[in-house]
mmCIF file of C-alpha atoms and ligand atoms in Angstrom:
data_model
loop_
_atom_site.group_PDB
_atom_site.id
_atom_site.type_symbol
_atom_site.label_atom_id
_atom_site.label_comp_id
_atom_site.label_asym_id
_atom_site.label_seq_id
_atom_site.Cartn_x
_atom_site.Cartn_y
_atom_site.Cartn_z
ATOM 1 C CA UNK A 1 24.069 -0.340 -12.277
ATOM 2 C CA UNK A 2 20.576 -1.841 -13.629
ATOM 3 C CA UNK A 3 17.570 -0.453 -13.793
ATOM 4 C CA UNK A 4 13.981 -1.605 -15.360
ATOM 5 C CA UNK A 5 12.094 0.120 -18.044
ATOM 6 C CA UNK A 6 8.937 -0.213 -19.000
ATOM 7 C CA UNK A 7 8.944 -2.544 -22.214
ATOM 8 C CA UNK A 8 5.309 -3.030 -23.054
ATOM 9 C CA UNK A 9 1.924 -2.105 -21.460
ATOM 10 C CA UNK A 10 0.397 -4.940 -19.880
ATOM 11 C CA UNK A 11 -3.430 -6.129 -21.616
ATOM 12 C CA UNK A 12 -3.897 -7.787 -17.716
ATOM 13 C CA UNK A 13 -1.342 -9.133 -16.238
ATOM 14 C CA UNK A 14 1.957 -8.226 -15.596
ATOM 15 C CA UNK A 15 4.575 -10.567 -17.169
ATOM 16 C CA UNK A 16 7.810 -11.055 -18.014
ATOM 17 C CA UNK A 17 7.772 -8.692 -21.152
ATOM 18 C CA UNK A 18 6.637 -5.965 -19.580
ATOM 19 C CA UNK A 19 9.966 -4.671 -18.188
ATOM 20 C CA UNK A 20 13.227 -4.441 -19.626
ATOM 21 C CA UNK A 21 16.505 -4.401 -17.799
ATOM 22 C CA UNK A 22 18.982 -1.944 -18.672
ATOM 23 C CA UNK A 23 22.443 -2.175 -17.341
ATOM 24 C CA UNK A 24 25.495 0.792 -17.007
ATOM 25 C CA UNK A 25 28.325 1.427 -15.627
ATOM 26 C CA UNK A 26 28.348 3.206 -12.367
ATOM 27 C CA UNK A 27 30.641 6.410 -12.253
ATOM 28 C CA UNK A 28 33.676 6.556 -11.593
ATOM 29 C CA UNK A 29 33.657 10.095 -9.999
ATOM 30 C CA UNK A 30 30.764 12.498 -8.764
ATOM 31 C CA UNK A 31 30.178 15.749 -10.142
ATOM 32 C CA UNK A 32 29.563 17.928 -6.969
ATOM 33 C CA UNK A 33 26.603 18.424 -4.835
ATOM 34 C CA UNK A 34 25.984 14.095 -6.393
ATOM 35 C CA UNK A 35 25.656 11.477 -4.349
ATOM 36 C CA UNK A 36 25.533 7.218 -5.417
ATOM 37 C CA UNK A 37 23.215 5.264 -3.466
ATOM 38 C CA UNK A 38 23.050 2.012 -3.261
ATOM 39 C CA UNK A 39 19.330 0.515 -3.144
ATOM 40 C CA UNK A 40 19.132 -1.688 -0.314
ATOM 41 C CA UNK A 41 15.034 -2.101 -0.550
ATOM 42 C CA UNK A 42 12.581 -1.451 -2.814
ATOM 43 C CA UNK A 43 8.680 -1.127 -2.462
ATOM 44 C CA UNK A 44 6.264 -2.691 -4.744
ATOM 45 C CA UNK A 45 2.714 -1.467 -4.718
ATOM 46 C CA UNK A 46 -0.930 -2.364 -6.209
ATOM 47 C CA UNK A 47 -1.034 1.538 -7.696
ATOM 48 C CA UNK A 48 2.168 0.484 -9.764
ATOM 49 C CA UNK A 49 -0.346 -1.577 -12.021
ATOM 50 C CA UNK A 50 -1.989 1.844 -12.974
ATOM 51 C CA UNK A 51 1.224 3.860 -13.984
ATOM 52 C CA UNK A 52 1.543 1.093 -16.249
ATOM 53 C CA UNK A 53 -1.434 2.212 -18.489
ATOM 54 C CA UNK A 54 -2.099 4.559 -20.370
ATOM 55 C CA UNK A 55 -4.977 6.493 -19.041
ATOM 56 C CA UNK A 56 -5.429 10.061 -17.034
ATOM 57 C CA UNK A 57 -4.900 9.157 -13.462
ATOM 58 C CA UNK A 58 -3.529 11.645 -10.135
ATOM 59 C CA UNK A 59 0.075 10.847 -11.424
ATOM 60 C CA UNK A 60 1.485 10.463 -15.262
ATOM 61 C CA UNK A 61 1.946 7.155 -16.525
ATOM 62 C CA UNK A 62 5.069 5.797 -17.114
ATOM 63 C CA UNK A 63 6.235 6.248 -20.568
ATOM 64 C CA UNK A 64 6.776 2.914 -22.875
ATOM 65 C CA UNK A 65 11.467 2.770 -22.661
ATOM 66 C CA UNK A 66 10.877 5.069 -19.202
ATOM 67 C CA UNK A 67 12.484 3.782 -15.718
ATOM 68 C CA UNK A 68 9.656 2.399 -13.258
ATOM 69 C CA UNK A 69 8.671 4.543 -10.685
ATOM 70 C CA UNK A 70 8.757 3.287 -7.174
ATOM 71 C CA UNK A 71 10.128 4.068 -3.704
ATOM 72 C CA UNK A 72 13.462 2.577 -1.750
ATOM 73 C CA UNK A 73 15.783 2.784 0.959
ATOM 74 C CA UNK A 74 19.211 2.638 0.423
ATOM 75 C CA UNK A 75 23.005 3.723 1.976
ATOM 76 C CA UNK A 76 24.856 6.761 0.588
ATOM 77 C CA UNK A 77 28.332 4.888 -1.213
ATOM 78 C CA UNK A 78 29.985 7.620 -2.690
ATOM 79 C CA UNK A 79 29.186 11.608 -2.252
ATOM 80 C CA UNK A 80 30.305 14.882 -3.516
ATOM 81 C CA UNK A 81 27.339 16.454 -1.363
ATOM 82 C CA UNK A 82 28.296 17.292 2.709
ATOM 83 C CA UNK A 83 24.817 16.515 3.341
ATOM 84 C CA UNK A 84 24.787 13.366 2.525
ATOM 85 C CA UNK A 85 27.626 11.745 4.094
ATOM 86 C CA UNK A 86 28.978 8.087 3.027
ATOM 87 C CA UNK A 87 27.086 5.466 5.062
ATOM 88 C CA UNK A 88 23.866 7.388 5.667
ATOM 89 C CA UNK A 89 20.731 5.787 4.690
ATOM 90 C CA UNK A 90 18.209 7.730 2.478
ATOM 91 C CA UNK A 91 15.031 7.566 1.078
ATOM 92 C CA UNK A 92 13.159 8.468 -2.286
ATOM 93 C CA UNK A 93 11.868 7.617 -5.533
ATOM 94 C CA UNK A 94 14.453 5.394 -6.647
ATOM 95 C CA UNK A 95 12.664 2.948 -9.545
ATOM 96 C CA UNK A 96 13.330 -0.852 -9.828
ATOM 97 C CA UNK A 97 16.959 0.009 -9.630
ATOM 98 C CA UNK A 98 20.115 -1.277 -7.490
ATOM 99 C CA UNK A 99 21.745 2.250 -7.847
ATOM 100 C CA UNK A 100 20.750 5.952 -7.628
ATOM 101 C CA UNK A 101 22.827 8.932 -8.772
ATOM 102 C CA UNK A 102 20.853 12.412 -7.038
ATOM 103 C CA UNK A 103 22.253 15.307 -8.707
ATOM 104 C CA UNK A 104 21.819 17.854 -6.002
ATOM 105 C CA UNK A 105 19.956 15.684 -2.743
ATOM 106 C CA UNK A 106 16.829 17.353 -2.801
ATOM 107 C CA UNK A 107 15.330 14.034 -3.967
ATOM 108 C CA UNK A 108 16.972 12.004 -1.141
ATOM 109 C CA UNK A 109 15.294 11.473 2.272
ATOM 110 C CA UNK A 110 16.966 10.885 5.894
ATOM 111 C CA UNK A 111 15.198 8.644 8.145
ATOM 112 C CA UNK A 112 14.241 10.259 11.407
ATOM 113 C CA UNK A 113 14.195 7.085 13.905
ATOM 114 C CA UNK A 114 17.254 5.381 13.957
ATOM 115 C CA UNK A 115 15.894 2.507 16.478
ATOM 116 C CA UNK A 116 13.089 1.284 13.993
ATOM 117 C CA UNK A 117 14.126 -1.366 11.610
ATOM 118 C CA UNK A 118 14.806 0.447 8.111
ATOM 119 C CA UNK A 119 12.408 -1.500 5.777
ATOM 120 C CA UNK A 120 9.651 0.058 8.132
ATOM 121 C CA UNK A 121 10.140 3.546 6.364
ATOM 122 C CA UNK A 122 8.416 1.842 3.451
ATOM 123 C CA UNK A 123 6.113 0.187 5.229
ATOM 124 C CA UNK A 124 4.501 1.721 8.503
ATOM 125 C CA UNK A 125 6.331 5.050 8.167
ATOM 126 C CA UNK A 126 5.903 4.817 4.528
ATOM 127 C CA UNK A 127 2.950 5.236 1.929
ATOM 128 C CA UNK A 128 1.258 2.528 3.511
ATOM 129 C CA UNK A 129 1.578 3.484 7.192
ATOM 130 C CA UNK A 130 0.130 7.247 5.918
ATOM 131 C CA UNK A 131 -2.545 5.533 3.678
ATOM 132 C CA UNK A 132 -4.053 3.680 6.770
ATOM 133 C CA UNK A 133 -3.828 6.564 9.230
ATOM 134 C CA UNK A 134 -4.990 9.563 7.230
ATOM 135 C CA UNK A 135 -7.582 7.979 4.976
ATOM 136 C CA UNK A 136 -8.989 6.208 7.999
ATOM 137 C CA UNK A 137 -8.858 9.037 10.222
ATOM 138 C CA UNK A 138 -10.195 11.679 7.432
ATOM 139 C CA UNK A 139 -12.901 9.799 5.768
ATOM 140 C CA UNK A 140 -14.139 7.524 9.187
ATOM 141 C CA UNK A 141 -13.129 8.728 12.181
ATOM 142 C CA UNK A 142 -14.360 5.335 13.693
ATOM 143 C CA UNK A 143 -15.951 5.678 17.237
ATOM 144 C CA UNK A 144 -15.971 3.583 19.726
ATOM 145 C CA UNK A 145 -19.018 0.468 19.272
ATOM 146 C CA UNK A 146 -19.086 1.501 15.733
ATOM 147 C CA UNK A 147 -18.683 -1.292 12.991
ATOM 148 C CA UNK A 148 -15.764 -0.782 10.671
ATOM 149 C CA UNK A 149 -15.345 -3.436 7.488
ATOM 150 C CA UNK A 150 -12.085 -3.361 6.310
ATOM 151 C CA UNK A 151 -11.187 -5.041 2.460
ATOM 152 C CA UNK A 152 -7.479 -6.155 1.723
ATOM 153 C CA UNK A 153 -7.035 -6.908 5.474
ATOM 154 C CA UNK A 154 -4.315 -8.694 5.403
ATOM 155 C CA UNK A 155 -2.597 -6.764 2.780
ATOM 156 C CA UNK A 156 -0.216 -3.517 3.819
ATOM 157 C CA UNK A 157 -2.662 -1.002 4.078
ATOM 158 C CA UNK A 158 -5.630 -2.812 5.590
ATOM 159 C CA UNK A 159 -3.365 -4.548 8.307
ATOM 160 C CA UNK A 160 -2.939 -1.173 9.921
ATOM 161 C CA UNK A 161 -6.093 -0.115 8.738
ATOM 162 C CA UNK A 162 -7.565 -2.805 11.196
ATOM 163 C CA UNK A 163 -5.529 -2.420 14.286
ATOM 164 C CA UNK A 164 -6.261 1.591 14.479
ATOM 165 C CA UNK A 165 -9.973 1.381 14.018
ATOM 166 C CA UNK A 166 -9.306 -1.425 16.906
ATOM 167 C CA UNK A 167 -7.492 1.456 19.150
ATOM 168 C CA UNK A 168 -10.215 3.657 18.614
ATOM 169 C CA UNK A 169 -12.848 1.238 19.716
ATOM 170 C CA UNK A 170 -14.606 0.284 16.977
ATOM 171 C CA UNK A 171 -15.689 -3.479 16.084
ATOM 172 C CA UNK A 172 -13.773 -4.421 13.245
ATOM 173 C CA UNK A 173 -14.447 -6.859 10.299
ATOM 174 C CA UNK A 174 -11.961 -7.857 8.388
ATOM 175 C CA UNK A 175 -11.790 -9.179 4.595
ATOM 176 C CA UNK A 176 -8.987 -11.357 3.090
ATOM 177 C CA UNK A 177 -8.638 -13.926 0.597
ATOM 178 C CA UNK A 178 -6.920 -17.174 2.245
ATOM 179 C CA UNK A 179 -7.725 -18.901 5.612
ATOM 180 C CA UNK A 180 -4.167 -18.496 6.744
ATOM 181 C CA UNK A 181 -4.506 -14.805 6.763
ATOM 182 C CA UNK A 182 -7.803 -15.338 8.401
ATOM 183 C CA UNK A 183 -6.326 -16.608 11.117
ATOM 184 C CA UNK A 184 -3.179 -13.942 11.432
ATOM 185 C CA UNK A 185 -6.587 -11.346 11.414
ATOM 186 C CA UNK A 186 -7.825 -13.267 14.335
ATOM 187 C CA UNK A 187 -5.159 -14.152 15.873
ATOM 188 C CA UNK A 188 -2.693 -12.103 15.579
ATOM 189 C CA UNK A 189 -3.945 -8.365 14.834
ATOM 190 C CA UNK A 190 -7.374 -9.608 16.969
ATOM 191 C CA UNK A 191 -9.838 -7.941 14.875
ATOM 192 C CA UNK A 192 -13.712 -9.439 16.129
ATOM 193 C CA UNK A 193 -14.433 -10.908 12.552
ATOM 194 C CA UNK A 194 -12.357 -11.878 9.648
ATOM 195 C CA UNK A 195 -13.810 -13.817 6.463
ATOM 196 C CA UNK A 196 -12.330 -15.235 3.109
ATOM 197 C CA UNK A 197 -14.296 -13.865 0.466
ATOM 198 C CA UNK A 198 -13.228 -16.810 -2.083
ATOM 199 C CA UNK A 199 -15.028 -18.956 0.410
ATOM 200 C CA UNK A 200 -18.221 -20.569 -1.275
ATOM 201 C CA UNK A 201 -20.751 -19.062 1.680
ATOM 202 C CA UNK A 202 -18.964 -15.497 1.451
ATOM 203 C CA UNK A 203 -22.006 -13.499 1.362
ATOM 204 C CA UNK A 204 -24.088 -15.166 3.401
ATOM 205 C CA UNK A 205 -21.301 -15.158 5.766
ATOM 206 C CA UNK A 206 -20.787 -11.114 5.220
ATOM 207 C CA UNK A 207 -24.321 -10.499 6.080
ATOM 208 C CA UNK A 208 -24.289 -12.220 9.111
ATOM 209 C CA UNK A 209 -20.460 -11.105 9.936
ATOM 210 C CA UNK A 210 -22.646 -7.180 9.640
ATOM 211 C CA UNK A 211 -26.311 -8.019 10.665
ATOM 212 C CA UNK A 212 -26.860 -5.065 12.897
ATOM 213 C CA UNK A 213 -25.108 -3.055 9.792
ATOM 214 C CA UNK A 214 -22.101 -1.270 8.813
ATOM 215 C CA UNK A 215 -20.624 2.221 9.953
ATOM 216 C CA UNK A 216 -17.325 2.478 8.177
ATOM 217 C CA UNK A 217 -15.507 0.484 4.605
ATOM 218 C CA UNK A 218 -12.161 1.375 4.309
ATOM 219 C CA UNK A 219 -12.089 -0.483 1.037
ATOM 220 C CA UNK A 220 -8.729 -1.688 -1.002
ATOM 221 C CA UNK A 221 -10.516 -4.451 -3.631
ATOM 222 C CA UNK A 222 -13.831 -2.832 -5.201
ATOM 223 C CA UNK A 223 -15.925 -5.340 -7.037
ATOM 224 C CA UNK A 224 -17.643 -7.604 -4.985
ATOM 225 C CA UNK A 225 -16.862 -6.806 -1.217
ATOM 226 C CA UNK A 226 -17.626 -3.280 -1.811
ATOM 227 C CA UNK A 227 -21.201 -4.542 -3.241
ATOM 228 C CA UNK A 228 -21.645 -6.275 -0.438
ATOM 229 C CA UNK A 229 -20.709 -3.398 1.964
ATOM 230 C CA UNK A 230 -23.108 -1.025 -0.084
ATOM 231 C CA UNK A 231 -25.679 -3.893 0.773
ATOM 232 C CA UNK A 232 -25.132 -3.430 4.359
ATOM 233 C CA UNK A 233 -24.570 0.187 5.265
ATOM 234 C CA UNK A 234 -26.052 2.000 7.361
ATOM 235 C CA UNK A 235 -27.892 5.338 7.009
ATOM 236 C CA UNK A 236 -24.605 7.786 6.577
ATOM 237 C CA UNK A 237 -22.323 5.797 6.453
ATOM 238 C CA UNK A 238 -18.918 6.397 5.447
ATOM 239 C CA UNK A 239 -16.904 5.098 2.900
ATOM 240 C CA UNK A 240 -13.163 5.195 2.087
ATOM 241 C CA UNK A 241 -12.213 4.528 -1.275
ATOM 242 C CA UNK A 242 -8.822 3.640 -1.019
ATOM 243 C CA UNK A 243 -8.032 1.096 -3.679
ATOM 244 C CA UNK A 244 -9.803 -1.260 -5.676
ATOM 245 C CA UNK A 245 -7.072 -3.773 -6.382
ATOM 246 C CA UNK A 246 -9.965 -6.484 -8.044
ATOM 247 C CA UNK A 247 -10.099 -4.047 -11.121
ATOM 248 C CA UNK A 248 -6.533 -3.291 -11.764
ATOM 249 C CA UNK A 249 -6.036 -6.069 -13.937
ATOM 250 C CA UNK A 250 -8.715 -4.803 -16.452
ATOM 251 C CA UNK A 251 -11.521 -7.046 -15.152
ATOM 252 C CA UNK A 252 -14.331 -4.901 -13.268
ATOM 253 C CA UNK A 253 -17.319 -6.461 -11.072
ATOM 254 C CA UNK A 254 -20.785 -4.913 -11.210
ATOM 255 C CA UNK A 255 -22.216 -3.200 -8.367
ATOM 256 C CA UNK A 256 -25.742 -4.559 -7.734
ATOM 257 C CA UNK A 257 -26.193 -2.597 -4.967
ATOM 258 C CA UNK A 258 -25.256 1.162 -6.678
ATOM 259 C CA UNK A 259 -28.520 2.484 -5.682
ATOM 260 C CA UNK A 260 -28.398 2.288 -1.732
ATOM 261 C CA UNK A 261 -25.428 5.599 -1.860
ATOM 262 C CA UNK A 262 -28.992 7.042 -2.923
ATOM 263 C CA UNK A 263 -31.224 5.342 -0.332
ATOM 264 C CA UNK A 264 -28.613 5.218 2.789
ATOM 265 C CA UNK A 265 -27.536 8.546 2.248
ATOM 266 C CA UNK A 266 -23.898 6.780 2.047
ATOM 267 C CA UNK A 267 -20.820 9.329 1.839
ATOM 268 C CA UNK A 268 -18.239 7.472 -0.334
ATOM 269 C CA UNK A 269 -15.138 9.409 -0.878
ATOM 270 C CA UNK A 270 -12.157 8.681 -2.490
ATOM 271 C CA UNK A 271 -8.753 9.508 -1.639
ATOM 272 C CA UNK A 272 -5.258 9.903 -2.273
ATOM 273 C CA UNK A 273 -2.765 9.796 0.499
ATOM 274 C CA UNK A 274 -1.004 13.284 -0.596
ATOM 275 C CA UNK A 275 -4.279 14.684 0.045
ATOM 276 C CA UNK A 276 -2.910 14.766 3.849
ATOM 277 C CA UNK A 277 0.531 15.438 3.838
ATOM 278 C CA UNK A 278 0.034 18.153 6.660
ATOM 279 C CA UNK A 279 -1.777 15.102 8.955
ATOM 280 C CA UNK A 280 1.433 13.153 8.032
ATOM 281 C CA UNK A 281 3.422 14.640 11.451
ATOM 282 C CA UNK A 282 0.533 13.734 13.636
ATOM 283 C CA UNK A 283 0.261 10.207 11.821
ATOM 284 C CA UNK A 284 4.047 9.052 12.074
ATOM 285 C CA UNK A 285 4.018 10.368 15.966
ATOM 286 C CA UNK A 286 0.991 8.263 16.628
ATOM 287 C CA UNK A 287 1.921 5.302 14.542
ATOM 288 C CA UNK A 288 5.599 5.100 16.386
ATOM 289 C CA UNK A 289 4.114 5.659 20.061
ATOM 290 C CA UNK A 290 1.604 3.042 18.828
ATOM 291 C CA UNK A 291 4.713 0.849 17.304
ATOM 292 C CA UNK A 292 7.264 1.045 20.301
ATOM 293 C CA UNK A 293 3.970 0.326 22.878
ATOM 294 C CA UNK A 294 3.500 -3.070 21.199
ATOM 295 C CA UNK A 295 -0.086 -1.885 20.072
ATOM 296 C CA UNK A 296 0.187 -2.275 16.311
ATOM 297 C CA UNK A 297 1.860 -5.067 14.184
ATOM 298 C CA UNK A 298 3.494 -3.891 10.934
ATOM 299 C CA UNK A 299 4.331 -6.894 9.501
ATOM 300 C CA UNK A 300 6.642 -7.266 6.928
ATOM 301 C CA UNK A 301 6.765 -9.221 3.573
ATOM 302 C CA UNK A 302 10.510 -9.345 2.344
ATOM 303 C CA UNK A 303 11.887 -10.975 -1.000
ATOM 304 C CA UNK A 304 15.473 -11.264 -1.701
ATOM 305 C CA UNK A 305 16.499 -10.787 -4.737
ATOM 306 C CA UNK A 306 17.409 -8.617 -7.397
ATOM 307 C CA UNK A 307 16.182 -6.351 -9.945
ATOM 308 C CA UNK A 308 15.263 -9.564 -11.894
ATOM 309 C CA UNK A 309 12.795 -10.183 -8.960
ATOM 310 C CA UNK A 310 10.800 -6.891 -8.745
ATOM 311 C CA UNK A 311 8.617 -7.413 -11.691
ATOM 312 C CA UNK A 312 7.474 -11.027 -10.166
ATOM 313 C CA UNK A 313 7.288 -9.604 -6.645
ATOM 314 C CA UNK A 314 4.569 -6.691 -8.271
ATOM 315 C CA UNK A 315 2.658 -9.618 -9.899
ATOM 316 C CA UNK A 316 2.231 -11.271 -6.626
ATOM 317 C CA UNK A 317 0.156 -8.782 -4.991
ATOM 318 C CA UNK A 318 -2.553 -9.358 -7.607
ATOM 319 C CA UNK A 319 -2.518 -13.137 -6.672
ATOM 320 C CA UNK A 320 -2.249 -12.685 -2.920
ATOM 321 C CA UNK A 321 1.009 -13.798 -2.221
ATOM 322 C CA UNK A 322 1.810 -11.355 0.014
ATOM 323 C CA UNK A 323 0.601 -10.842 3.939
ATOM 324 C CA UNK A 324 1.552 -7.428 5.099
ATOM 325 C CA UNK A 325 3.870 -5.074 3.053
ATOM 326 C CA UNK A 326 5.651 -6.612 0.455
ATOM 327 C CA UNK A 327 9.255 -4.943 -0.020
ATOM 328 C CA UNK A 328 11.922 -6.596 -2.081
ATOM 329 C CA UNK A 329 15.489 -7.042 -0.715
ATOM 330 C CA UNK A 330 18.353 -6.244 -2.866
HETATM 331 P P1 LIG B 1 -1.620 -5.136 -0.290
HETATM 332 O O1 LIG B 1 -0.484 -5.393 0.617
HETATM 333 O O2 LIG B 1 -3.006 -5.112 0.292
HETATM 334 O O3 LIG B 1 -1.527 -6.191 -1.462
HETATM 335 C C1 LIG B 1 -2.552 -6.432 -2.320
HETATM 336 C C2 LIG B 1 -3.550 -7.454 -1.754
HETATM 337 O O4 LIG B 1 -4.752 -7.327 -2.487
HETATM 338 C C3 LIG B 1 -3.125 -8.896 -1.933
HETATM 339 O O5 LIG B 1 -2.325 -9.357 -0.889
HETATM 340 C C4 LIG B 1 -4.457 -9.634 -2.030
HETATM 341 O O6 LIG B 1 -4.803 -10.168 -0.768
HETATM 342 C C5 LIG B 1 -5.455 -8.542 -2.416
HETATM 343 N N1 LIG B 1 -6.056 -8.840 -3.719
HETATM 344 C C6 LIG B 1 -5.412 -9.129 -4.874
HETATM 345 N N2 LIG B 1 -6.302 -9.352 -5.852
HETATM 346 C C7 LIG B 1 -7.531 -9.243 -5.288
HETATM 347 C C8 LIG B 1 -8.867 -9.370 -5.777
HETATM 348 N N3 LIG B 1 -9.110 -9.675 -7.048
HETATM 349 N N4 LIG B 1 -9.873 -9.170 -4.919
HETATM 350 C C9 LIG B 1 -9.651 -8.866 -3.633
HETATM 351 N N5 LIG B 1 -8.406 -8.722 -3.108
HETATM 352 C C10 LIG B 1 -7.371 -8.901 -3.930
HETATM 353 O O7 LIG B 1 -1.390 -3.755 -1.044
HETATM 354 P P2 LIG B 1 -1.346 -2.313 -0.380
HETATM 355 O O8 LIG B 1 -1.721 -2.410 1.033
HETATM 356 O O9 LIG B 1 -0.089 -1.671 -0.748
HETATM 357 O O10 LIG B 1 -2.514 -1.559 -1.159
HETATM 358 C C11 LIG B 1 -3.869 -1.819 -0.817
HETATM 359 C C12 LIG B 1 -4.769 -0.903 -1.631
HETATM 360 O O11 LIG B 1 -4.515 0.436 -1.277
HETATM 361 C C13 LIG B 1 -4.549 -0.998 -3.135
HETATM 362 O O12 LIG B 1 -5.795 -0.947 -3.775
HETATM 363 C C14 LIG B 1 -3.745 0.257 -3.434
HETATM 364 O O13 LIG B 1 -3.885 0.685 -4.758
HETATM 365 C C15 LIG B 1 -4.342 1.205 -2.435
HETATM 366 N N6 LIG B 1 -3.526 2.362 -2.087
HETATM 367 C C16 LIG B 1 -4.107 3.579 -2.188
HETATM 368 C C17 LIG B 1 -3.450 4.706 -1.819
HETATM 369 C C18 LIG B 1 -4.137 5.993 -1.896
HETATM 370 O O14 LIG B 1 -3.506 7.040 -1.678
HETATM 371 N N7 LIG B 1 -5.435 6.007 -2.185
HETATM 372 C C19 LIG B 1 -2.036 4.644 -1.355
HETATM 373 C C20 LIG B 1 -1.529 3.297 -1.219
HETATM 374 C C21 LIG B 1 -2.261 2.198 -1.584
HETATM 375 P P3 LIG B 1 -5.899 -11.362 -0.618
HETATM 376 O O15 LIG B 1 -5.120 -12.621 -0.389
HETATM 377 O O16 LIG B 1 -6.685 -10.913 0.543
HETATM 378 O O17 LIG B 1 -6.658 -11.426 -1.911
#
C-alpha cells in the first residue's frame, strides 16, 4: 500500500516536495474486528492548504513525516469484522492513500443510498453538500426577492450554494474566475447573474450586477470580492464566512471597505460545517429529494490517477482548474 506524508510545509504553494510517498506491504492476514479497504476515491479540498501550516486553526495541523488527512470512498477487500462484509463500500478519513487498515470499524462509514452514484458521498452528500446547505441555511436563510452573492460559484461548495438560494427564491449572483464557468452559472445552474472577477471591468461590473444592494454573501475567496460585497450590503445584511480560498496561499488582500460591518450594521459570521451536524439529517433528505427531482446539479470533477496525482489535483484548486467538486480516482 502507499500513502503520502507530509514532507515539508509549503512557503505558498503546494509543490512537489511537499509530500512524500511511503510504500508497504499490505497484510497478509487481519487481526480481528480489522478490515482492508481499498480506496476507490479520494477528496481534495481548499481547507487541506491550512492543515498544512503550522498555525492554531479548528483542527491540528498535520505533523511534518504525518499521513495527510483527507476523506474517501472505498470497497471492503478483506475483513475480520462481520460488520463490514467483503464488497461493501465505506466511507472515512482515509488520507492520500490507496489502502486503509480500520482496526475495529468505528472509523468506517456505510453509504445510505445505494441508487446515487458513489463519488456523490464526497461531494453532495459529503462536506461540500453539508457546507452549502447548513451554512447557507444557518447564517442566510435567503427569502424569496432577496439578493444573494455567492463567491467560488463554480467551485464545490458555491455550485450548490447557488442552486438552493435559487429554490428558495432569492436572486442570485454568482462569482467565478473563467468565462467558461460563467456560462455553466448561466446556463446550466441558471443563476440571474454570474461575473468573472479577473475580468478588467470586475467592479464596475459587481456594482451594477448589485445596484439595488446585497442581502446575503455566502463567501468562499475573501480578498477582493468580499470588499466588494462589504461595498454593497445592505443595512443587516448577512454574511457567511465560509472560506477565503484567495488567502490560503499566504497572500492576503486589504479590505477597503472594513468600516461599512460598522455603518450597515452587517452580521458576518463565520462557520464551520461541524457546527451543524444535528441539521445534517434534514440537509441530506432535502439535498436527495432535491437531487432525484432534477432540481440541483452536483457536478462532478474526477481525476484518474494515483496517489502520485493527489498532491497536483490539491494544487489545482488554487489555480481554478476545477468546476464543481474535484475528487481523484484511484
Ligand atoms: P472549490 O471547488 O470552490 O475549489 C476552489 C475554487 O476556488 C477554484 O475552483 C477557484 O475557482 C477558486 N479560487 C482559487 N483561487 C482563487 C482566488 N485567488 N480568488 C478567488 N477564487 C479562487 O472548493 P470547495 O468548494 O471545496 O471549497 C470552497 C470554500 O469553502 C473554500 O474556501 C473552503 O476552504 C471552504 N470550506 C469551508 C468549510 C467550512 O466548514 N467552513 C467546509 C468546506 C469548504 P475560480 O476559477 O472561480 O477562481
Amino acid at each position: 500500500m502507499s500513502y503520502l506524508v507530509l514532507q515539508e510545509r509549503p512557503k505558498d504553494e503546494i509543490t512537489d516536495t511537499t509530500f512524500k510517498k511511503v510504500t508497504e506491504p499490505l497484510p497478509e492476514t487481519l487481526k480481528k474486528g480489522q478490515v482492508l479497504v481499498k480506496v476507490s476515491y479520494v477528496s481534495v479540498d481548499p481547507a487541506m492548504r491550512g492543515y498544512l501550516a503550522d498555525v492554531r486553526s479548528y483542527l491540528p495541523p498535520i505533523a511534518i513525516g504525518a499521513p495527510m488527512r483527507a476523506a474517501g470512498l472505498g470497497e471492503v477487500i478483506k475483513s475480520e469484522n462481520p460488520d463490514f462484509p467483503v464488497g461493501e463500500i465505506v466511507r472515512g478519513f482515509y488520507g492520500f492513500a490507496d489502502h486503509f487498515i480500520s482496526q475495529d470499524g468505528s472509523d468506517l462509514e456505510k453509504l445510505p443510498f445505494k441508487d446515487v452514484e458513489i463519488p456523490q458521498y464526497l461531494a453532495l452528500f459529503g462536506i461540500t453538500g453539508l457546507t452549502a446547505y447548513t451554512g447557507l441555511m444557518n447564517l442566510i436563510d435567503p427569502k424569496p426577492g432577496q439578493t444573494i452573492v455567492v463567491s467560488g460559484a463554480a467551485g464545490a461548495v458555491g455550485s450548490i450554494v447557488c442552486q438552493i438560494a435559487k429554490l428558495k427564491g432569492a436572486r442570485v449572483v454568482g462569482i467565478a474566475g473563467t468565462p467558461e464557468k460563467v456560462k455553466w452559472l448561466l446556463n446550466d445552474l441558471k443563476i440571474d447573474a454570474a461575473l468573472n472577477y479577473k475580468s478588467p471591468d470586475y467592479e464596475k461590473e459587481f456594482v451594477e450586477a448589485t445596484k439595488d444592494l446585497i442581502d446575503g454573501y455566502f463567501d468562499n475567496v475573501g480578498g477582493k470580492t468580499l470588499d466588494l460585497a462589504l461595498k454593497q450590503a445592505k443595512v443587516h445584511a448577512k454574511f457567511a464566512q465560509c472560506g477565503g480560498i484567495s488567502g490560503y496561499n499566504g497572500k492576503v488582500e486589504p479590505l477597503y471597505n472594513y468600516m461599512n460591518i460598522v455603518k450597515f450594521r452587517i452580521k458576518l459570521e463565520g462557520f464551520i460545517v461541524i457546527d451543524f451536524k444535528s441539521d445534517f439529517p434534514k440537509a441530506i433528505a432535502d439535498l436527495s429529494t432535491w437531487l432525484r427531482e432534477g432540481k440541483i446539479i452536483s457536478r462532478l470533477d474526477i481525476i484518474d490517477g494515483n496517489v502520485d496525482e493527489l498532491p497536483r489535483a490539491l494544487a489545482g484548486l488554487f489555480k481554478g482548474a476545477n468546476t464543481g467538486k474535484r475528487i481523484v480516482k484511484l
